[in-house]
């Protein structure tokens, strides 16, 4: 019945757009949060007159974000069956969420509190 209303390509495209929108939203949200936490830590370090060593951006982190992006964009390039598209978009969104959450936790375990 659903296929009579919408063909498979329409559902596939809706899934792709939704997944990519979620991916971009999560990326922007966590990027803003991380930059705000970085600024806050740097300000606290200046006030406390301590040196603040922030976690460096590792190449593994960059590669993981790029792989997640490829998983989010891949269904646009190759129209898979609907369930494969859903799995790929889900992996991309959840993987990015977990990665960015871990990166945020690196900053929130404040280096100023370790002294």
PDB file of N, CA and C in Angstrom:
ATOM      1  N   UNK A   1       0.819  -1.193   0.000  1.00  0.00           N
ATOM      2  CA  UNK A   1       0.000   0.000   0.000  1.00  0.00           C
ATOM      3  C   UNK A   1       0.867   1.262   0.000  1.00  0.00           C
ATOM      4  N   UNK A   2       1.935   1.228   0.795  1.00  0.00           N
ATOM      5  CA  UNK A   2       2.817   2.393   0.846  1.00  0.00           C
ATOM      6  C   UNK A   2       3.467   2.618  -0.512  1.00  0.00           C
ATOM      7  N   UNK A   3       3.805   1.531  -1.205  1.00  0.00           N
ATOM      8  CA  UNK A   3       4.457   1.676  -2.502  1.00  0.00           C
ATOM      9  C   UNK A   3       3.507   2.231  -3.554  1.00  0.00           C
ATOM     10  N   UNK A   4       2.197   2.081  -3.343  1.00  0.00           N
ATOM     11  CA  UNK A   4       1.248   2.696  -4.261  1.00  0.00           C
ATOM     12  C   UNK A   4       1.243   4.209  -4.085  1.00  0.00           C
ATOM     13  N   UNK A   5       1.390   4.665  -2.841  1.00  0.00           N
ATOM     14  CA  UNK A   5       1.389   6.102  -2.578  1.00  0.00           C
ATOM     15  C   UNK A   5       2.716   6.716  -2.997  1.00  0.00           C
ATOM     16  N   UNK A   6       3.806   6.112  -2.568  1.00  0.00           N
ATOM     17  CA  UNK A   6       5.142   6.607  -2.905  1.00  0.00           C
ATOM     18  C   UNK A   6       5.962   5.465  -3.469  1.00  0.00           C
ATOM     19  N   UNK A   7       6.694   5.752  -4.503  1.00  0.00           N
ATOM     20  CA  UNK A   7       7.554   4.691  -5.017  1.00  0.00           C
ATOM     21  C   UNK A   7       8.796   4.563  -4.142  1.00  0.00           C
ATOM     22  N   UNK A   8       9.565   3.548  -4.386  1.00  0.00           N
ATOM     23  CA  UNK A   8      10.723   3.247  -3.546  1.00  0.00           C
ATOM     24  C   UNK A   8      11.771   4.348  -3.594  1.00  0.00           C
ATOM     25  N   UNK A   9      11.953   4.957  -4.739  1.00  0.00           N
ATOM     26  CA  UNK A   9      12.961   6.015  -4.852  1.00  0.00           C
ATOM     27  C   UNK A   9      12.600   7.231  -4.018  1.00  0.00           C
ATOM     28  N   UNK A  10      11.325   7.528  -3.925  1.00  0.00           N
ATOM     29  CA  UNK A  10      10.896   8.660  -3.101  1.00  0.00           C
ATOM     30  C   UNK A  10      11.184   8.388  -1.634  1.00  0.00           C
ATOM     31  N   UNK A  11      10.876   7.191  -1.162  1.00  0.00           N
ATOM     32  CA  UNK A  11      11.175   6.838   0.227  1.00  0.00           C
ATOM     33  C   UNK A  11      12.676   6.834   0.477  1.00  0.00           C
ATOM     34  N   UNK A  12      13.427   6.348  -0.492  1.00  0.00           N
ATOM     35  CA  UNK A  12      14.883   6.331  -0.372  1.00  0.00           C
ATOM     36  C   UNK A  12      15.428   7.753  -0.274  1.00  0.00           C
ATOM     37  N   UNK A  13      14.915   8.645  -1.098  1.00  0.00           N
ATOM     38  CA  UNK A  13      15.367  10.035  -1.077  1.00  0.00           C
ATOM     39  C   UNK A  13      14.983  10.726   0.227  1.00  0.00           C
ATOM     40  N   UNK A  14      13.798  10.459   0.721  1.00  0.00           N
ATOM     41  CA  UNK A  14      13.373  11.032   2.008  1.00  0.00           C
ATOM     42  C   UNK A  14      14.292  10.548   3.126  1.00  0.00           C
ATOM     43  N   UNK A  15      14.637   9.260   3.109  1.00  0.00           N
ATOM     44  CA  UNK A  15      15.548   8.707   4.108  1.00  0.00           C
ATOM     45  C   UNK A  15      16.927   9.353   4.008  1.00  0.00           C
ATOM     46  N   UNK A  16      17.419   9.534   2.792  1.00  0.00           N
ATOM     47  CA  UNK A  16      18.732  10.164   2.595  1.00  0.00           C
ATOM     48  C   UNK A  16      18.741  11.597   3.112  1.00  0.00           C
ATOM     49  N   UNK A  17      17.723  12.361   2.763  1.00  0.00           N
ATOM     50  CA  UNK A  17      17.660  13.763   3.189  1.00  0.00           C
ATOM     51  C   UNK A  17      17.547  13.859   4.702  1.00  0.00           C
ATOM     52  N   UNK A  18      16.727  13.009   5.297  1.00  0.00           N
ATOM     53  CA  UNK A  18      16.573  13.018   6.750  1.00  0.00           C
ATOM     54  C   UNK A  18      17.886  12.656   7.438  1.00  0.00           C
ATOM     55  N   UNK A  19      18.542  11.612   6.965  1.00  0.00           N
ATOM     56  CA  UNK A  19      19.811  11.192   7.564  1.00  0.00           C
ATOM     57  C   UNK A  19      20.892  12.248   7.439  1.00  0.00           C
ATOM     58  N   UNK A  20      21.008  12.845   6.268  1.00  0.00           N
ATOM     59  CA  UNK A  20      22.037  13.871   6.073  1.00  0.00           C
ATOM     60  C   UNK A  20      21.728  15.124   6.892  1.00  0.00           C
ATOM     61  N   UNK A  21      20.455  15.465   7.003  1.00  0.00           N
ATOM     62  CA  UNK A  21      20.067  16.614   7.830  1.00  0.00           C
ATOM     63  C   UNK A  21      20.408  16.366   9.291  1.00  0.00           C
ATOM     64  N   UNK A  22      20.123  15.173   9.786  1.00  0.00           N
ATOM     65  CA  UNK A  22      20.493  14.824  11.160  1.00  0.00           C
ATOM     66  C   UNK A  22      22.005  14.863  11.339  1.00  0.00           C
ATOM     67  N   UNK A  23      22.747  14.345  10.371  1.00  0.00           N
ATOM     68  CA  UNK A  23      24.206  14.327  10.457  1.00  0.00           C
ATOM     69  C   UNK A  23      24.746  15.746  10.557  1.00  0.00           C
ATOM     70  N   UNK A  24      24.282  16.622   9.675  1.00  0.00           N
ATOM     71  CA  UNK A  24      24.755  18.011   9.682  1.00  0.00           C
ATOM     72  C   UNK A  24      24.352  18.700  10.979  1.00  0.00           C
ATOM     73  N   UNK A  25      23.122  18.462  11.433  1.00  0.00           N
ATOM     74  CA  UNK A  25      22.662  19.067  12.681  1.00  0.00           C
ATOM     75  C   UNK A  25      23.497  18.649  13.879  1.00  0.00           C
ATOM     76  N   UNK A  26      23.786  17.364  13.979  1.00  0.00           N
ATOM     77  CA  UNK A  26      24.609  16.868  15.085  1.00  0.00           C
ATOM     78  C   UNK A  26      26.020  17.438  14.997  1.00  0.00           C
ATOM     79  N   UNK A  27      26.575  17.476  13.798  1.00  0.00           N
ATOM     80  CA  UNK A  27      27.936  17.995  13.626  1.00  0.00           C
ATOM     81  C   UNK A  27      28.019  19.470  14.034  1.00  0.00           C
ATOM     82  N   UNK A  28      27.076  20.268  13.576  1.00  0.00           N
ATOM     83  CA  UNK A  28      27.084  21.699  13.902  1.00  0.00           C
ATOM     84  C   UNK A  28      26.862  21.908  15.400  1.00  0.00           C
ATOM     85  N   UNK A  29      25.907  21.181  15.977  1.00  0.00           N
ATOM     86  CA  UNK A  29      25.601  21.328  17.399  1.00  0.00           C
ATOM     87  C   UNK A  29      26.831  21.038  18.265  1.00  0.00           C
ATOM     88  N   UNK A  30      27.473  19.889  18.025  1.00  0.00           N
ATOM     89  CA  UNK A  30      28.625  19.523  18.844  1.00  0.00           C
ATOM     90  C   UNK A  30      29.843  20.393  18.551  1.00  0.00           C
ATOM     91  N   UNK A  31      30.001  20.842  17.319  1.00  0.00           N
ATOM     92  CA  UNK A  31      31.114  21.736  17.006  1.00  0.00           C
ATOM     93  C   UNK A  31      30.972  23.044  17.767  1.00  0.00           C
ATOM     94  N   UNK A  32      29.774  23.576  17.828  1.00  0.00           N
ATOM     95  CA  UNK A  32      29.532  24.811  18.585  1.00  0.00           C
ATOM     96  C   UNK A  32      29.760  24.575  20.072  1.00  0.00           C
ATOM     97  N   UNK A  33      29.235  23.472  20.595  1.00  0.00           N
ATOM     98  CA  UNK A  33      29.430  23.174  22.022  1.00  0.00           C
ATOM     99  C   UNK A  33      30.901  23.017  22.371  1.00  0.00           C
ATOM    100  N   UNK A  34      31.642  22.301  21.535  1.00  0.00           N
ATOM    101  CA  UNK A  34      33.067  22.091  21.800  1.00  0.00           C
ATOM    102  C   UNK A  34      33.822  23.414  21.754  1.00  0.00           C
ATOM    103  N   UNK A  35      33.496  24.265  20.784  1.00  0.00           N
ATOM    104  CA  UNK A  35      34.206  25.548  20.709  1.00  0.00           C
ATOM    105  C   UNK A  35      33.873  26.432  21.905  1.00  0.00           C
ATOM    106  N   UNK A  36      32.631  26.383  22.397  1.00  0.00           N
ATOM    107  CA  UNK A  36      32.275  27.158  23.589  1.00  0.00           C
ATOM    108  C   UNK A  36      33.005  26.647  24.828  1.00  0.00           C
ATOM    109  N   UNK A  37      33.120  25.332  24.957  1.00  0.00           N
ATOM    110  CA  UNK A  37      33.838  24.752  26.094  1.00  0.00           C
ATOM    111  C   UNK A  37      35.322  25.106  26.012  1.00  0.00           C
ATOM    112  N   UNK A  38      35.890  25.076  24.805  1.00  0.00           N
ATOM    113  CA  UNK A  38      37.297  25.457  24.632  1.00  0.00           C
ATOM    114  C   UNK A  38      37.531  26.899  25.076  1.00  0.00           C
ATOM    115  N   UNK A  39      36.656  27.797  24.633  1.00  0.00           N
ATOM    116  CA  UNK A  39      36.801  29.204  25.015  1.00  0.00           C
ATOM    117  C   UNK A  39      36.663  29.371  26.522  1.00  0.00           C
ATOM    118  N   UNK A  40      35.724  28.657  27.106  1.00  0.00           N
ATOM    119  CA  UNK A  40      35.523  28.733  28.550  1.00  0.00           C
ATOM    120  C   UNK A  40      36.758  28.247  29.304  1.00  0.00           C
ATOM    121  N   UNK A  41      37.334  27.136  28.852  1.00  0.00           N
ATOM    122  CA  UNK A  41      38.538  26.606  29.501  1.00  0.00           C
ATOM    123  C   UNK A  41      39.720  27.562  29.361  1.00  0.00           C
ATOM    124  N   UNK A  42      39.852  28.159  28.195  1.00  0.00           N
ATOM    125  CA  UNK A  42      40.945  29.107  28.000  1.00  0.00           C
ATOM    126  C   UNK A  42      40.758  30.342  28.875  1.00  0.00           C
ATOM    127  N   UNK A  43      39.517  30.794  29.019  1.00  0.00           N
ATOM    128  CA  UNK A  43      39.239  31.941  29.885  1.00  0.00           C
ATOM    129  C   UNK A  43      39.526  31.600  31.339  1.00  0.00           C
ATOM    130  N   UNK A  44      39.110  30.405  31.776  1.00  0.00           N
ATOM    131  CA  UNK A  44      39.378  29.982  33.151  1.00  0.00           C
ATOM    132  C   UNK A  44      40.878  29.876  33.407  1.00  0.00           C
ATOM    133  N   UNK A  45      41.613  29.407  32.415  1.00  0.00           N
ATOM    134  CA  UNK A  45      43.067  29.279  32.571  1.00  0.00           C
ATOM    135  C   UNK A  45      43.720  30.650  32.696  1.00  0.00           C
ATOM    136  N   UNK A  46      43.232  31.615  31.943  1.00  0.00           N
ATOM    137  CA  UNK A  46      43.788  32.969  32.044  1.00  0.00           C
ATOM    138  C   UNK A  46      43.484  33.586  33.402  1.00  0.00           C
ATOM    139  N   UNK A  47      42.262  33.380  33.882  1.00  0.00           N
ATOM    140  CA  UNK A  47      41.875  33.930  35.186  1.00  0.00           C
ATOM    141  C   UNK A  47      42.694  33.276  36.292  1.00  0.00           C
ATOM    142  N   UNK A  48      42.863  31.963  36.220  1.00  0.00           N
ATOM    143  CA  UNK A  48      43.604  31.231  37.254  1.00  0.00           C
ATOM    144  C   UNK A  48      45.116  31.323  37.056  1.00  0.00           C
ATOM    145  N   UNK A  49      45.529  31.951  35.979  1.00  0.00           N
ATOM    146  CA  UNK A  49      46.946  32.090  35.639  1.00  0.00           C
ATOM    147  C   UNK A  49      47.655  30.736  35.605  1.00  0.00           C
ATOM    148  N   UNK A  50      47.009  29.784  34.977  1.00  0.00           N
ATOM    149  CA  UNK A  50      47.583  28.453  34.793  1.00  0.00           C
ATOM    150  C   UNK A  50      47.730  28.199  33.302  1.00  0.00           C
ATOM    151  N   UNK A  51      48.603  27.271  32.998  1.00  0.00           N
ATOM    152  CA  UNK A  51      48.703  26.879  31.591  1.00  0.00           C
ATOM    153  C   UNK A  51      47.634  25.829  31.319  1.00  0.00           C
ATOM    154  N   UNK A  52      46.987  25.967  30.214  1.00  0.00           N
ATOM    155  CA  UNK A  52      45.888  25.072  29.864  1.00  0.00           C
ATOM    156  C   UNK A  52      46.273  24.292  28.615  1.00  0.00           C
ATOM    157  N   UNK A  53      46.398  22.991  28.753  1.00  0.00           N
ATOM    158  CA  UNK A  53      46.683  22.157  27.590  1.00  0.00           C
ATOM    159  C   UNK A  53      45.393  21.475  27.174  1.00  0.00           C
ATOM    160  N   UNK A  54      44.875  21.887  26.054  1.00  0.00           N
ATOM    161  CA  UNK A  54      43.639  21.316  25.541  1.00  0.00           C
ATOM    162  C   UNK A  54      43.957  20.079  24.711  1.00  0.00           C
ATOM    163  N   UNK A  55      43.025  19.117  24.669  1.00  0.00           N
ATOM    164  CA  UNK A  55      43.252  17.925  23.851  1.00  0.00           C
ATOM    165  C   UNK A  55      43.437  18.300  22.379  1.00  0.00           C
ATOM    166  N   UNK A  56      44.395  17.686  21.748  1.00  0.00           N
ATOM    167  CA  UNK A  56      44.680  17.954  20.335  1.00  0.00           C
ATOM    168  C   UNK A  56      43.709  17.178  19.456  1.00  0.00           C
ATOM    169  N   UNK A  57      43.523  17.680  18.262  1.00  0.00           N
ATOM    170  CA  UNK A  57      42.671  17.025  17.284  1.00  0.00           C
ATOM    171  C   UNK A  57      43.489  15.935  16.597  1.00  0.00           C
ATOM    172  N   UNK A  58      43.149  14.685  16.860  1.00  0.00           N
ATOM    173  CA  UNK A  58      43.932  13.584  16.298  1.00  0.00           C
ATOM    174  C   UNK A  58      43.474  13.274  14.876  1.00  0.00           C
ATOM    175  N   UNK A  59      44.352  12.649  14.128  1.00  0.00           N
ATOM    176  CA  UNK A  59      44.015  12.290  12.751  1.00  0.00           C
ATOM    177  C   UNK A  59      42.959  11.190  12.720  1.00  0.00           C
ATOM    178  N   UNK A  60      42.936  10.344  13.734  1.00  0.00           N
ATOM    179  CA  UNK A  60      41.904   9.296  13.795  1.00  0.00           C
ATOM    180  C   UNK A  60      40.516   9.902  13.922  1.00  0.00           C
ATOM    181  N   UNK A  61      40.418  10.984  14.672  1.00  0.00           N
ATOM    182  CA  UNK A  61      39.146  11.675  14.830  1.00  0.00           C
ATOM    183  C   UNK A  61      38.673  12.241  13.489  1.00  0.00           C
ATOM    184  N   UNK A  62      39.581  12.867  12.762  1.00  0.00           N
ATOM    185  CA  UNK A  62      39.238  13.450  11.461  1.00  0.00           C
ATOM    186  C   UNK A  62      38.818  12.360  10.483  1.00  0.00           C
ATOM    187  N   UNK A  63      39.541  11.251  10.465  1.00  0.00           N
ATOM    188  CA  UNK A  63      39.202  10.140   9.577  1.00  0.00           C
ATOM    189  C   UNK A  63      37.835   9.567   9.940  1.00  0.00           C
ATOM    190  N   UNK A  64      37.545   9.440  11.222  1.00  0.00           N
ATOM    191  CA  UNK A  64      36.250   8.901  11.643  1.00  0.00           C
ATOM    192  C   UNK A  64      35.106   9.819  11.222  1.00  0.00           C
ATOM    193  N   UNK A  65      35.294  11.118  11.327  1.00  0.00           N
ATOM    194  CA  UNK A  65      34.255  12.058  10.884  1.00  0.00           C
ATOM    195  C   UNK A  65      34.064  11.958   9.371  1.00  0.00           C
ATOM    196  N   UNK A  66      35.154  11.846   8.628  1.00  0.00           N
ATOM    197  CA  UNK A  66      35.045  11.716   7.174  1.00  0.00           C
ATOM    198  C   UNK A  66      34.358  10.415   6.763  1.00  0.00           C
ATOM    199  N   UNK A  67      34.672   9.320   7.441  1.00  0.00           N
ATOM    200  CA  UNK A  67      34.010   8.045   7.146  1.00  0.00           C
ATOM    201  C   UNK A  67      32.521   8.146   7.449  1.00  0.00           C
ATOM    202  N   UNK A  68      32.188   8.782   8.548  1.00  0.00           N
ATOM    203  CA  UNK A  68      30.786   8.979   8.892  1.00  0.00           C
ATOM    204  C   UNK A  68      30.080   9.816   7.827  1.00  0.00           C
ATOM    205  N   UNK A  69      30.751  10.845   7.330  1.00  0.00           N
ATOM    206  CA  UNK A  69      30.168  11.677   6.277  1.00  0.00           C
ATOM    207  C   UNK A  69      29.958  10.873   4.997  1.00  0.00           C
ATOM    208  N   UNK A  70      30.930  10.039   4.650  1.00  0.00           N
ATOM    209  CA  UNK A  70      30.795   9.199   3.456  1.00  0.00           C
ATOM    210  C   UNK A  70      29.608   8.259   3.605  1.00  0.00           C
ATOM    211  N   UNK A  71      29.424   7.691   4.795  1.00  0.00           N
ATOM    212  CA  UNK A  71      28.265   6.822   5.022  1.00  0.00           C
ATOM    213  C   UNK A  71      26.959   7.588   4.885  1.00  0.00           C
ATOM    214  N   UNK A  72      26.959   8.862   5.266  1.00  0.00           N
ATOM    215  CA  UNK A  72      25.742   9.661   5.162  1.00  0.00           C
ATOM    216  C   UNK A  72      25.451  10.053   3.715  1.00  0.00           C
ATOM    217  N   UNK A  73      26.494  10.241   2.911  1.00  0.00           N
ATOM    218  CA  UNK A  73      26.316  10.704   1.531  1.00  0.00           C
ATOM    219  C   UNK A  73      26.214   9.545   0.536  1.00  0.00           C
ATOM    220  N   UNK A  74      26.771   8.400   0.876  1.00  0.00           N
ATOM    221  CA  UNK A  74      26.815   7.259  -0.042  1.00  0.00           C
ATOM    222  C   UNK A  74      25.455   6.878  -0.638  1.00  0.00           C
ATOM    223  N   UNK A  75      24.375   6.847   0.141  1.00  0.00           N
ATOM    224  CA  UNK A  75      23.090   6.489  -0.467  1.00  0.00           C
ATOM    225  C   UNK A  75      22.623   7.454  -1.558  1.00  0.00           C
ATOM    226  N   UNK A  76      23.108   8.700  -1.567  1.00  0.00           N
ATOM    227  CA  UNK A  76      22.775   9.607  -2.663  1.00  0.00           C
ATOM    228  C   UNK A  76      23.429   9.153  -3.963  1.00  0.00           C
ATOM    229  N   UNK A  77      24.640   8.641  -3.849  1.00  0.00           N
ATOM    230  CA  UNK A  77      25.398   8.263  -5.038  1.00  0.00           C
ATOM    231  C   UNK A  77      24.944   6.926  -5.611  1.00  0.00           C
ATOM    232  N   UNK A  78      24.626   5.997  -4.737  1.00  0.00           N
ATOM    233  CA  UNK A  78      24.178   4.672  -5.155  1.00  0.00           C
ATOM    234  C   UNK A  78      22.837   4.422  -4.481  1.00  0.00           C
ATOM    235  N   UNK A  79      21.801   4.318  -5.276  1.00  0.00           N
ATOM    236  CA  UNK A  79      20.483   4.096  -4.683  1.00  0.00           C
ATOM    237  C   UNK A  79      20.350   2.628  -4.296  1.00  0.00           C
ATOM    238  N   UNK A  80      20.512   2.372  -3.007  1.00  0.00           N
ATOM    239  CA  UNK A  80      20.398   1.021  -2.473  1.00  0.00           C
ATOM    240  C   UNK A  80      18.927   0.701  -2.226  1.00  0.00           C
ATOM    241  N   UNK A  81      18.696  -0.502  -1.764  1.00  0.00           N
ATOM    242  CA  UNK A  81      17.354  -0.821  -1.287  1.00  0.00           C
ATOM    243  C   UNK A  81      17.104  -0.007  -0.035  1.00  0.00           C
ATOM    244  N   UNK A  82      15.859   0.190   0.298  1.00  0.00           N
ATOM    245  CA  UNK A  82      15.489   1.100   1.375  1.00  0.00           C
ATOM    246  C   UNK A  82      16.107   0.694   2.711  1.00  0.00           C
ATOM    247  N   UNK A  83      16.094  -0.596   3.032  1.00  0.00           N
ATOM    248  CA  UNK A  83      16.628  -1.015   4.330  1.00  0.00           C
ATOM    249  C   UNK A  83      18.138  -0.798   4.412  1.00  0.00           C
ATOM    250  N   UNK A  84      18.849  -0.922   3.308  1.00  0.00           N
ATOM    251  CA  UNK A  84      20.293  -0.659   3.316  1.00  0.00           C
ATOM    252  C   UNK A  84      20.549   0.828   3.530  1.00  0.00           C
ATOM    253  N   UNK A  85      19.743   1.663   2.890  1.00  0.00           N
ATOM    254  CA  UNK A  85      19.871   3.112   3.078  1.00  0.00           C
ATOM    255  C   UNK A  85      19.620   3.488   4.525  1.00  0.00           C
ATOM    256  N   UNK A  86      18.608   2.896   5.129  1.00  0.00           N
ATOM    257  CA  UNK A  86      18.291   3.193   6.528  1.00  0.00           C
ATOM    258  C   UNK A  86      19.448   2.782   7.433  1.00  0.00           C
ATOM    259  N   UNK A  87      20.023   1.616   7.189  1.00  0.00           N
ATOM    260  CA  UNK A  87      21.149   1.149   8.006  1.00  0.00           C
ATOM    261  C   UNK A  87      22.362   2.066   7.835  1.00  0.00           C
ATOM    262  N   UNK A  88      22.683   2.445   6.605  1.00  0.00           N
ATOM    263  CA  UNK A  88      23.832   3.330   6.369  1.00  0.00           C
ATOM    264  C   UNK A  88      23.639   4.693   7.027  1.00  0.00           C
ATOM    265  N   UNK A  89      22.470   5.274   6.860  1.00  0.00           N
ATOM    266  CA  UNK A  89      22.202   6.583   7.467  1.00  0.00           C
ATOM    267  C   UNK A  89      22.215   6.477   8.992  1.00  0.00           C
ATOM    268  N   UNK A  90      21.651   5.399   9.521  1.00  0.00           N
ATOM    269  CA  UNK A  90      21.659   5.199  10.973  1.00  0.00           C
ATOM    270  C   UNK A  90      23.064   5.054  11.524  1.00  0.00           C
ATOM    271  N   UNK A  91      23.894   4.284  10.829  1.00  0.00           N
ATOM    272  CA  UNK A  91      25.293   4.130  11.260  1.00  0.00           C
ATOM    273  C   UNK A  91      26.030   5.457  11.210  1.00  0.00           C
ATOM    274  N   UNK A  92      25.798   6.237  10.174  1.00  0.00           N
ATOM    275  CA  UNK A  92      26.475   7.529  10.043  1.00  0.00           C
ATOM    276  C   UNK A  92      26.068   8.475  11.161  1.00  0.00           C
ATOM    277  N   UNK A  93      24.774   8.559  11.425  1.00  0.00           N
ATOM    278  CA  UNK A  93      24.276   9.493  12.440  1.00  0.00           C
ATOM    279  C   UNK A  93      24.694   9.052  13.841  1.00  0.00           C
ATOM    280  N   UNK A  94      24.492   7.787  14.164  1.00  0.00           N
ATOM    281  CA  UNK A  94      24.858   7.309  15.502  1.00  0.00           C
ATOM    282  C   UNK A  94      26.367   7.320  15.714  1.00  0.00           C
ATOM    283  N   UNK A  95      27.113   6.957  14.687  1.00  0.00           N
ATOM    284  CA  UNK A  95      28.570   6.991  14.802  1.00  0.00           C
ATOM    285  C   UNK A  95      29.091   8.394  15.048  1.00  0.00           C
ATOM    286  N   UNK A  96      28.551   9.361  14.315  1.00  0.00           N
ATOM    287  CA  UNK A  96      28.975  10.747  14.516  1.00  0.00           C
ATOM    288  C   UNK A  96      28.582  11.239  15.902  1.00  0.00           C
ATOM    289  N   UNK A  97      27.382  10.880  16.347  1.00  0.00           N
ATOM    290  CA  UNK A  97      26.934  11.304  17.672  1.00  0.00           C
ATOM    291  C   UNK A  97      27.873  10.784  18.757  1.00  0.00           C
ATOM    292  N   UNK A  98      28.206   9.496  18.697  1.00  0.00           N
ATOM    293  CA  UNK A  98      29.097   8.907  19.699  1.00  0.00           C
ATOM    294  C   UNK A  98      30.485   9.545  19.642  1.00  0.00           C
ATOM    295  N   UNK A  99      30.985   9.767  18.453  1.00  0.00           N
ATOM    296  CA  UNK A  99      32.308  10.360  18.280  1.00  0.00           C
ATOM    297  C   UNK A  99      32.361  11.779  18.837  1.00  0.00           C
ATOM    298  N   UNK A 100      31.379  12.583  18.498  1.00  0.00           N
ATOM    299  CA  UNK A 100      31.366  13.974  18.957  1.00  0.00           C
ATOM    300  C   UNK A 100      31.114  14.046  20.463  1.00  0.00           C
ATOM    301  N   UNK A 101      30.299  13.143  20.976  1.00  0.00           N
ATOM    302  CA  UNK A 101      30.054  13.126  22.416  1.00  0.00           C
ATOM    303  C   UNK A 101      31.339  12.798  23.178  1.00  0.00           C
ATOM    304  N   UNK A 102      32.098  11.831  22.674  1.00  0.00           N
ATOM    305  CA  UNK A 102      33.380  11.496  23.303  1.00  0.00           C
ATOM    306  C   UNK A 102      34.360  12.655  23.214  1.00  0.00           C
ATOM    307  N   UNK A 103      34.365  13.341  22.089  1.00  0.00           N
ATOM    308  CA  UNK A 103      35.253  14.499  21.926  1.00  0.00           C
ATOM    309  C   UNK A 103      34.864  15.608  22.903  1.00  0.00           C
ATOM    310  N   UNK A 104      33.575  15.817  23.098  1.00  0.00           N
ATOM    311  CA  UNK A 104      33.112  16.827  24.052  1.00  0.00           C
ATOM    312  C   UNK A 104      33.506  16.438  25.469  1.00  0.00           C
ATOM    313  N   UNK A 105      33.429  15.148  25.796  1.00  0.00           N
ATOM    314  CA  UNK A 105      33.808  14.693  27.130  1.00  0.00           C
ATOM    315  C   UNK A 105      35.306  14.861  27.386  1.00  0.00           C
ATOM    316  N   UNK A 106      36.121  14.822  26.333  1.00  0.00           N
ATOM    317  CA  UNK A 106      37.550  15.094  26.500  1.00  0.00           C
ATOM    318  C   UNK A 106      37.759  16.503  27.035  1.00  0.00           C
ATOM    319  N   UNK A 107      36.938  17.424  26.571  1.00  0.00           N
ATOM    320  CA  UNK A 107      37.081  18.811  27.004  1.00  0.00           C
ATOM    321  C   UNK A 107      36.411  19.070  28.345  1.00  0.00           C
ATOM    322  N   UNK A 108      35.314  18.390  28.618  1.00  0.00           N
ATOM    323  CA  UNK A 108      34.607  18.662  29.867  1.00  0.00           C
ATOM    324  C   UNK A 108      35.280  18.031  31.068  1.00  0.00           C
ATOM    325  N   UNK A 109      36.157  17.056  30.859  1.00  0.00           N
ATOM    326  CA  UNK A 109      36.977  16.597  31.978  1.00  0.00           C
ATOM    327  C   UNK A 109      38.114  17.605  32.071  1.00  0.00           C
ATOM    328  N   UNK A 110      37.805  18.708  32.678  1.00  0.00           N
ATOM    329  CA  UNK A 110      38.605  19.932  32.643  1.00  0.00           C
ATOM    330  C   UNK A 110      40.063  19.714  33.020  1.00  0.00           C
ATOM    331  N   UNK A 111      40.978  20.148  32.158  1.00  0.00           N
ATOM    332  CA  UNK A 111      42.398  20.032  32.491  1.00  0.00           C
ATOM    333  C   UNK A 111      42.796  20.941  33.653  1.00  0.00           C
ATOM    334  N   UNK A 112      41.982  21.917  33.977  1.00  0.00           N
ATOM    335  CA  UNK A 112      42.288  22.810  35.097  1.00  0.00           C
ATOM    336  C   UNK A 112      42.059  22.125  36.438  1.00  0.00           C
ATOM    337  N   UNK A 113      41.180  21.132  36.461  1.00  0.00           N
ATOM    338  CA  UNK A 113      40.867  20.443  37.709  1.00  0.00           C
ATOM    339  C   UNK A 113      41.897  19.379  38.068  1.00  0.00           C
ATOM    340  N   UNK A 114      42.824  19.087  37.179  1.00  0.00           N
ATOM    341  CA  UNK A 114      43.772  17.996  37.412  1.00  0.00           C
ATOM    342  C   UNK A 114      44.943  18.403  38.290  1.00  0.00           C
ATOM    343  N   UNK A 115      45.087  19.666  38.598  1.00  0.00           N
ATOM    344  CA  UNK A 115      46.206  20.114  39.441  1.00  0.00           C
ATOM    345  C   UNK A 115      45.934  19.872  40.905  1.00  0.00           C
TER     346      UNK A 115
END
